[in-house]
C-alpha positions in Angstrom: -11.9 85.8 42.3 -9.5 87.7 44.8 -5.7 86.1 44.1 -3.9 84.3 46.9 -1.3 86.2 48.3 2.6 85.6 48.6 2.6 85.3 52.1 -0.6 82.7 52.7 1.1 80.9 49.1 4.4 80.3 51.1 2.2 78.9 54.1 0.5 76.5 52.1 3.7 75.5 50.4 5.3 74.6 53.9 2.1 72.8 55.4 2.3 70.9 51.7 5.8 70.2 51.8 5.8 68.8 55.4 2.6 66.6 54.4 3.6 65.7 51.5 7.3 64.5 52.5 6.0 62.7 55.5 3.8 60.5 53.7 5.7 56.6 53.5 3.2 55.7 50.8 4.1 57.7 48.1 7.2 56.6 45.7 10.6 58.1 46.5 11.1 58.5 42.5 8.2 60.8 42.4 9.7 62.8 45.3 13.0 63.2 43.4 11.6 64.1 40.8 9.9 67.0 42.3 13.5 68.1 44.0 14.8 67.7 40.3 12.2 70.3 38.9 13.2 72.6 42.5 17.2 72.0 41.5 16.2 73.6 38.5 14.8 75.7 39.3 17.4 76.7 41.8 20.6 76.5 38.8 18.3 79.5 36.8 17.7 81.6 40.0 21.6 81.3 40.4 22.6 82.3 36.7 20.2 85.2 37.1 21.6 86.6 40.0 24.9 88.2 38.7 22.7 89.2 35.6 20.4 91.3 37.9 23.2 92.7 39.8 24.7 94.5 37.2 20.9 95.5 35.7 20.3 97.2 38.3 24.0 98.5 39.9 24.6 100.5 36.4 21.0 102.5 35.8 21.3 102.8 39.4 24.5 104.7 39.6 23.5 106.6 36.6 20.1 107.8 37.9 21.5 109.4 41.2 24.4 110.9 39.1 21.7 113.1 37.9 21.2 114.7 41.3 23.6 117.8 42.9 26.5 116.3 44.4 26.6 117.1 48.0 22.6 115.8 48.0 23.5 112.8 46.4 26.2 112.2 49.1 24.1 113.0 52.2 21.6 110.4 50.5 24.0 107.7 50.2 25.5 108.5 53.0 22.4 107.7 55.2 21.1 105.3 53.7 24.9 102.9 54.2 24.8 104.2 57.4 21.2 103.5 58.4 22.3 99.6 57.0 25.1 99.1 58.6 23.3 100.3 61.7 20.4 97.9 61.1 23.0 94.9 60.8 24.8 95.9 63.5 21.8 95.9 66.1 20.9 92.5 64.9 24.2 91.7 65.9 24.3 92.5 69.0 21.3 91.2 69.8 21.3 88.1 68.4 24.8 87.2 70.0 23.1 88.3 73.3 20.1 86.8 72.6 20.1 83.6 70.4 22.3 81.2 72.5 19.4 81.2 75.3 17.8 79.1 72.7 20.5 78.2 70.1 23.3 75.6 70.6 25.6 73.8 67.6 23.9 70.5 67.7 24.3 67.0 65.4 21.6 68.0 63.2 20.7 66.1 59.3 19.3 69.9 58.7 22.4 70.9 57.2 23.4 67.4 55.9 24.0 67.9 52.1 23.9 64.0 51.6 21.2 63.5 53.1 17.8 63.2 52.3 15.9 63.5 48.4 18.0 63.6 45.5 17.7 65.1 42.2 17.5 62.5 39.4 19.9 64.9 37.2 21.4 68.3 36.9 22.0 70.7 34.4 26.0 71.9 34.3 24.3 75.8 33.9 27.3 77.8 35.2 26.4 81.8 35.4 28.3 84.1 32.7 30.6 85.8 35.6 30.9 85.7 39.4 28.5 88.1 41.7 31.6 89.3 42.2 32.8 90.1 38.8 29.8 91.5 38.4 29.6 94.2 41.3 32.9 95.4 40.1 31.7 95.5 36.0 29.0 97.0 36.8 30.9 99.6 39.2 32.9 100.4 36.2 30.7 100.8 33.7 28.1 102.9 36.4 31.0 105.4 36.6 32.2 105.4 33.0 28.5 105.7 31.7 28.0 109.0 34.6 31.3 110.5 32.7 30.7 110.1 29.4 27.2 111.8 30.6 28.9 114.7 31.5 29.5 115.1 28.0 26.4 114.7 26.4 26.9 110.9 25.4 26.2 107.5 26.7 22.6 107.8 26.2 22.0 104.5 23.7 24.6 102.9 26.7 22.5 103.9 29.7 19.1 103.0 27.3 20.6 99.3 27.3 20.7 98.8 30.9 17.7 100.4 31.6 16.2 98.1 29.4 18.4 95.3 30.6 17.0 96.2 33.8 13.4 95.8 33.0 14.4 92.4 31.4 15.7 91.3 34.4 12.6 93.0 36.4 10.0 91.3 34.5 11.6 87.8 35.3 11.5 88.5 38.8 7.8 89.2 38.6 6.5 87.0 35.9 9.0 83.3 36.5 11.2 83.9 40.0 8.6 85.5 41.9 5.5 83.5 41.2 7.9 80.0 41.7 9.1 80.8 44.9 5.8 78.7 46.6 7.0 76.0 45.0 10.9 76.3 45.7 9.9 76.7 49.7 7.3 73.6 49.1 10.2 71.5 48.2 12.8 72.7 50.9 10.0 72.0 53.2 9.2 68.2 51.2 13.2 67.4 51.8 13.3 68.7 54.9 10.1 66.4 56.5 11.1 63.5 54.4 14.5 63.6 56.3 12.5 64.1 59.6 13.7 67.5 60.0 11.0 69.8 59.3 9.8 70.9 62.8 13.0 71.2 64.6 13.7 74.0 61.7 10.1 75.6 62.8 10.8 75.3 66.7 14.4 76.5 66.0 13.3 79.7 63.9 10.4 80.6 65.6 12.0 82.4 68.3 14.1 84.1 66.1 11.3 85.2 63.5 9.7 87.0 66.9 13.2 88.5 67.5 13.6 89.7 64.5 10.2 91.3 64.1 11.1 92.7 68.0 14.5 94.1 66.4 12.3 95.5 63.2 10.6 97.9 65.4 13.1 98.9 67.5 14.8 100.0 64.7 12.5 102.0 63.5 11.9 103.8 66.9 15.5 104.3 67.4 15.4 105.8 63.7 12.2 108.0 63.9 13.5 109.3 67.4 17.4 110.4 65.3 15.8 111.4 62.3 12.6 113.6 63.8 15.2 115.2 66.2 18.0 116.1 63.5 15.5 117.5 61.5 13.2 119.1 63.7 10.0 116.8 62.8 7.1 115.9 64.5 7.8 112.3 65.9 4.1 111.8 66.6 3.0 113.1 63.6 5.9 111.3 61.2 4.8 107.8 62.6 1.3 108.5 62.1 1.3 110.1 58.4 3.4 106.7 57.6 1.2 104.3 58.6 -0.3 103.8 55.1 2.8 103.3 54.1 3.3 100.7 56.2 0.3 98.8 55.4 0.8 99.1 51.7 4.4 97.6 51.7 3.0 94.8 53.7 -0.2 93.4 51.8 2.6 94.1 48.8 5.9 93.0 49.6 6.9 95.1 47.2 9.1 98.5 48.2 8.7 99.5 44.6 5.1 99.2 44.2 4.6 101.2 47.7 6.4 104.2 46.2 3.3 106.4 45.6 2.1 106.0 48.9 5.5 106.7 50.3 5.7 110.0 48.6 1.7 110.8 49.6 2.9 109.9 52.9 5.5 112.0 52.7 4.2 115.2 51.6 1.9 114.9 54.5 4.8 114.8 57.0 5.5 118.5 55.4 8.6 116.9 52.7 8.9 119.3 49.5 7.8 118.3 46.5 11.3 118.2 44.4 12.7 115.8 47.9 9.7 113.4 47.5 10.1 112.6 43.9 13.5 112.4 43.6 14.6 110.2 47.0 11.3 107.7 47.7 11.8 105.8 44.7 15.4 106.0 45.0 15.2 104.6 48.5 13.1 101.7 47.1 16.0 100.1 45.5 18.8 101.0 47.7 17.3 101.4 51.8 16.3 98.2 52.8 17.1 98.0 56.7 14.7 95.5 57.6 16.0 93.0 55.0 19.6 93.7 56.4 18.0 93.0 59.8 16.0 89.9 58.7 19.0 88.5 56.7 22.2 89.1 59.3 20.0 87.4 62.2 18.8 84.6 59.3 23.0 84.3 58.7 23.7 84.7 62.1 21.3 81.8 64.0 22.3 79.3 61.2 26.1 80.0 61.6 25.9 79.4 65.7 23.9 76.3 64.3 26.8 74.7 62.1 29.1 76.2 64.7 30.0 78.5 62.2 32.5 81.6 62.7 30.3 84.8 64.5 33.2 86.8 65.3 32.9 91.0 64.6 36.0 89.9 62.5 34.5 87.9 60.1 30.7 89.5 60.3 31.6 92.9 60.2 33.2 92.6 57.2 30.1 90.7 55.5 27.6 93.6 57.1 29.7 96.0 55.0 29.8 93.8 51.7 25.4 93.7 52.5 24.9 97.1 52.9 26.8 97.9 50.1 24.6 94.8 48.1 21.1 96.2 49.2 22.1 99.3 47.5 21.4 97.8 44.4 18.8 95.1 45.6 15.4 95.2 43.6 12.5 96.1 45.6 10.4 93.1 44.6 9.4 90.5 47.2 12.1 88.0 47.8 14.7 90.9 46.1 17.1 91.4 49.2 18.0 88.1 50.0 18.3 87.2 46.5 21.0 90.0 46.0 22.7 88.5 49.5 22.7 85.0 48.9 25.8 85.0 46.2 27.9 86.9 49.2 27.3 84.2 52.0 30.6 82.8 51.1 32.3 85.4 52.8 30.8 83.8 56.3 31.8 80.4 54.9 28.3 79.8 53.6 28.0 78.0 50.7 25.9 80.3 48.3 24.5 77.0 46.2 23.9 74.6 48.6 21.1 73.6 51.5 22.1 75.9 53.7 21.7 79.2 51.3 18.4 77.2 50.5 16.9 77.0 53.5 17.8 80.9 54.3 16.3 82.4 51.4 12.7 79.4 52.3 13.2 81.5 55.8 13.5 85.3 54.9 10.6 84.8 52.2 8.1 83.5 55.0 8.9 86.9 57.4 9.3 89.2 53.6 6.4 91.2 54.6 8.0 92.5 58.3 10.9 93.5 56.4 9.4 95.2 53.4 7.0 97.3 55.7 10.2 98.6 57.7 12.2 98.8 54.6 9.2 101.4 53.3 8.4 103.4 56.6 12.1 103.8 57.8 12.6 105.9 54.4 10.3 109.0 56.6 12.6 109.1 59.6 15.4 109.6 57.0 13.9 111.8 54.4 13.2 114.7 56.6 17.2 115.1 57.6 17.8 115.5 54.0 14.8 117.7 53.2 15.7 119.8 56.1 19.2 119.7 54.7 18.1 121.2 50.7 16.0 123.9 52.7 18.9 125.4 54.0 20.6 125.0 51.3 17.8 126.8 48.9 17.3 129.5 51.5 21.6 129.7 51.1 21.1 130.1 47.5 18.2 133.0 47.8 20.4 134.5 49.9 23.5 134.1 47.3 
């Protein structure tokens, strides 16, 4: 028997949830007990989060030390940029765009006192802040590339490697696989409180933006990249296609990597290029989760009336780009790695609000992981094009 999918899962679990929350015969105290089994739920995703940060921050940082420097920069270098890009143009759009069909409004959506209950909690507070953690793992990334340098740090960098595939294997085996449920009982609160389709009719318009704003990315990108490097744009877009497709039956940008680099060495990219960057890119270039997540962030902020300045969301584009570096590419991965840094928007990263945006981004996760995976071609030929030069230089030399 073929197994469900994530995507038709999460559908079920929001028909459920709204069915199941609607229905007046059915005993509050078994509804609040299902919330109490989603809270949870929620309190381990929460202590995990910081955990995975550093798990995959510090093999990260060690794995591209292993590359020539100026390579490595260019790398980095486009992939923050392409982010911050992707951000920015949901931005833009969104404040031009959203308030046609977006007001702050008197809304129980939002209302944390409102609605199920859990019957109890568990006091689980995580070992340090996301924040603590970044800058740990920062340290220890850097440290761990030194001591490399000098022939050490091996039984160091075996750790997080391993620590990374800890953390890995509980996204995919316990996080992953609950997520269903977790959007079931966002959904059950939501309906019980009567609020369930004025959260569809809000966010449908802006799931269609954001899949509008997905592939104008990518055109924008494909058009840069194919012209920097001297690409064919017709041919690029075509070769990716399976690469597409892949990342979206998937949702995975990890498990697409083979086909990215097949892909890739169709559009003409040298060997040593499509080994080393495709599966670094699956872990560190995710544009159309930073698209999907700032417009998420940004309609729910003009919702609460919340503070869209460029001040204040300029500053938390930059924080996200710099977080999807080290995001997992798993489904659900991105905004999993962005929900601990909503408070720098004034969102609070435990409560409904961060609950309802990650129940949001999971329902679109497909879009986003299939831009995430094909956007990686318009980039990879500007550094190709950039380490034959450099190899021709070095024959020269």
């Amino acid at each position: 028997m073929k197994k469900i999918g994530l995507i038709p899962r999460l559908i079920i679990a929001i028909i459920l949830g709204i069915i199941v929350g609607a229905l007046s015969f059915i005993p509050v105290f078994f509804l609040e007990l299902i919330m109490t089994a989603v809270g949870l739920f929620s309190t381990v995703m929460n202590f995990i989060l910081p955990i995975m940060i550093v798990a995959f921050i510090v093999p990260g940082i060690a794995q591209i030390s292993n590359n020539t420097g100026k390579l490595l920069g260019l790398t980095m270098l486009l992939s923050f940029s392409s982010l911050f890009f992707a951000a920015l143009l949901a931005y833009v759009i969104g404040q031009s765009v959203f308030p046609l069909f977006i007001s702050q409004t008197e809304t129980g959506i939002f209302d944390e006192t409102a609605g199920l209950t859990a019957l109890f909690e568990l006091p689980i507070e995580p070992f340090f802040t996301v924040a603590e953690g970044v800058i740990f793992a920062l340290v220890i990334g850097l440290s761990l590339t030194s001591l490399k340098k000098h022939g050490k740090g091996e039984t160091l960098e075996k750790f997080f490697i391993d620590l990374q595939a800890s953390i890995s294997a509980v996204l995919n085996n316990f996080i992953i696989p609950m997520l269903p449920f977790y959007v079931f009982g966002n959904f059950l609160n939501l309906s019980y409180k009567g609020d369930a389709f004025e959260v569809i009719g809000t966010f449908l318009p802006v799931y269609l933006l954001i899949i509008a704003q997905h592939f104008l990315y990518l055109g924008i990108m494909f058009f840069i990249g194919t012209r920097a490097s001297g690409y064919s744009f017709k041919e690029t877009i075509k070769n990716s296609f399976p690469a597409y497709a892949t990342a979206f039956g998937t949702q995975s940008s990890a498990a697409t990597v083979p086909v990215n680099i097949q892909s890739g060495k169709k559009n003409g990219i040298s060997d040593e290029i499509a080994a080393y960057i495709y599966p670094l890119y699956a872990n560190t270039h995710l544009p159309g989760s930073m698209i999907s997540v700032s417009s998420c962030v940004l309609a729910v902020l003009m919702m609460t009336g919340g503070d869209t300045s460029p001040a204040s969301m300029i500053g938390f584009f930059l924080t996200l780009a710099l977080v999807m570096s080290a995001a997992p590419g798993v489904p659900g991965g991105a905004i999993m790695a962005a929900i601990p840094f909503l408070g720098i928007v004034g969102i609070d990263s435990t409560g409904v609000i961060a609950s309802l945006l990650i129940t949001l981004y999971l329902t679109q996760d497909s879009f986003g992981t299939s831009i995430n995976v094909t956007s990686d071609q318009a980039i990879v030929p500007i550094v190709d094009n950039y380490y034959r030069a450099s190899q021709k230089e070095n024959i020269n030399q």
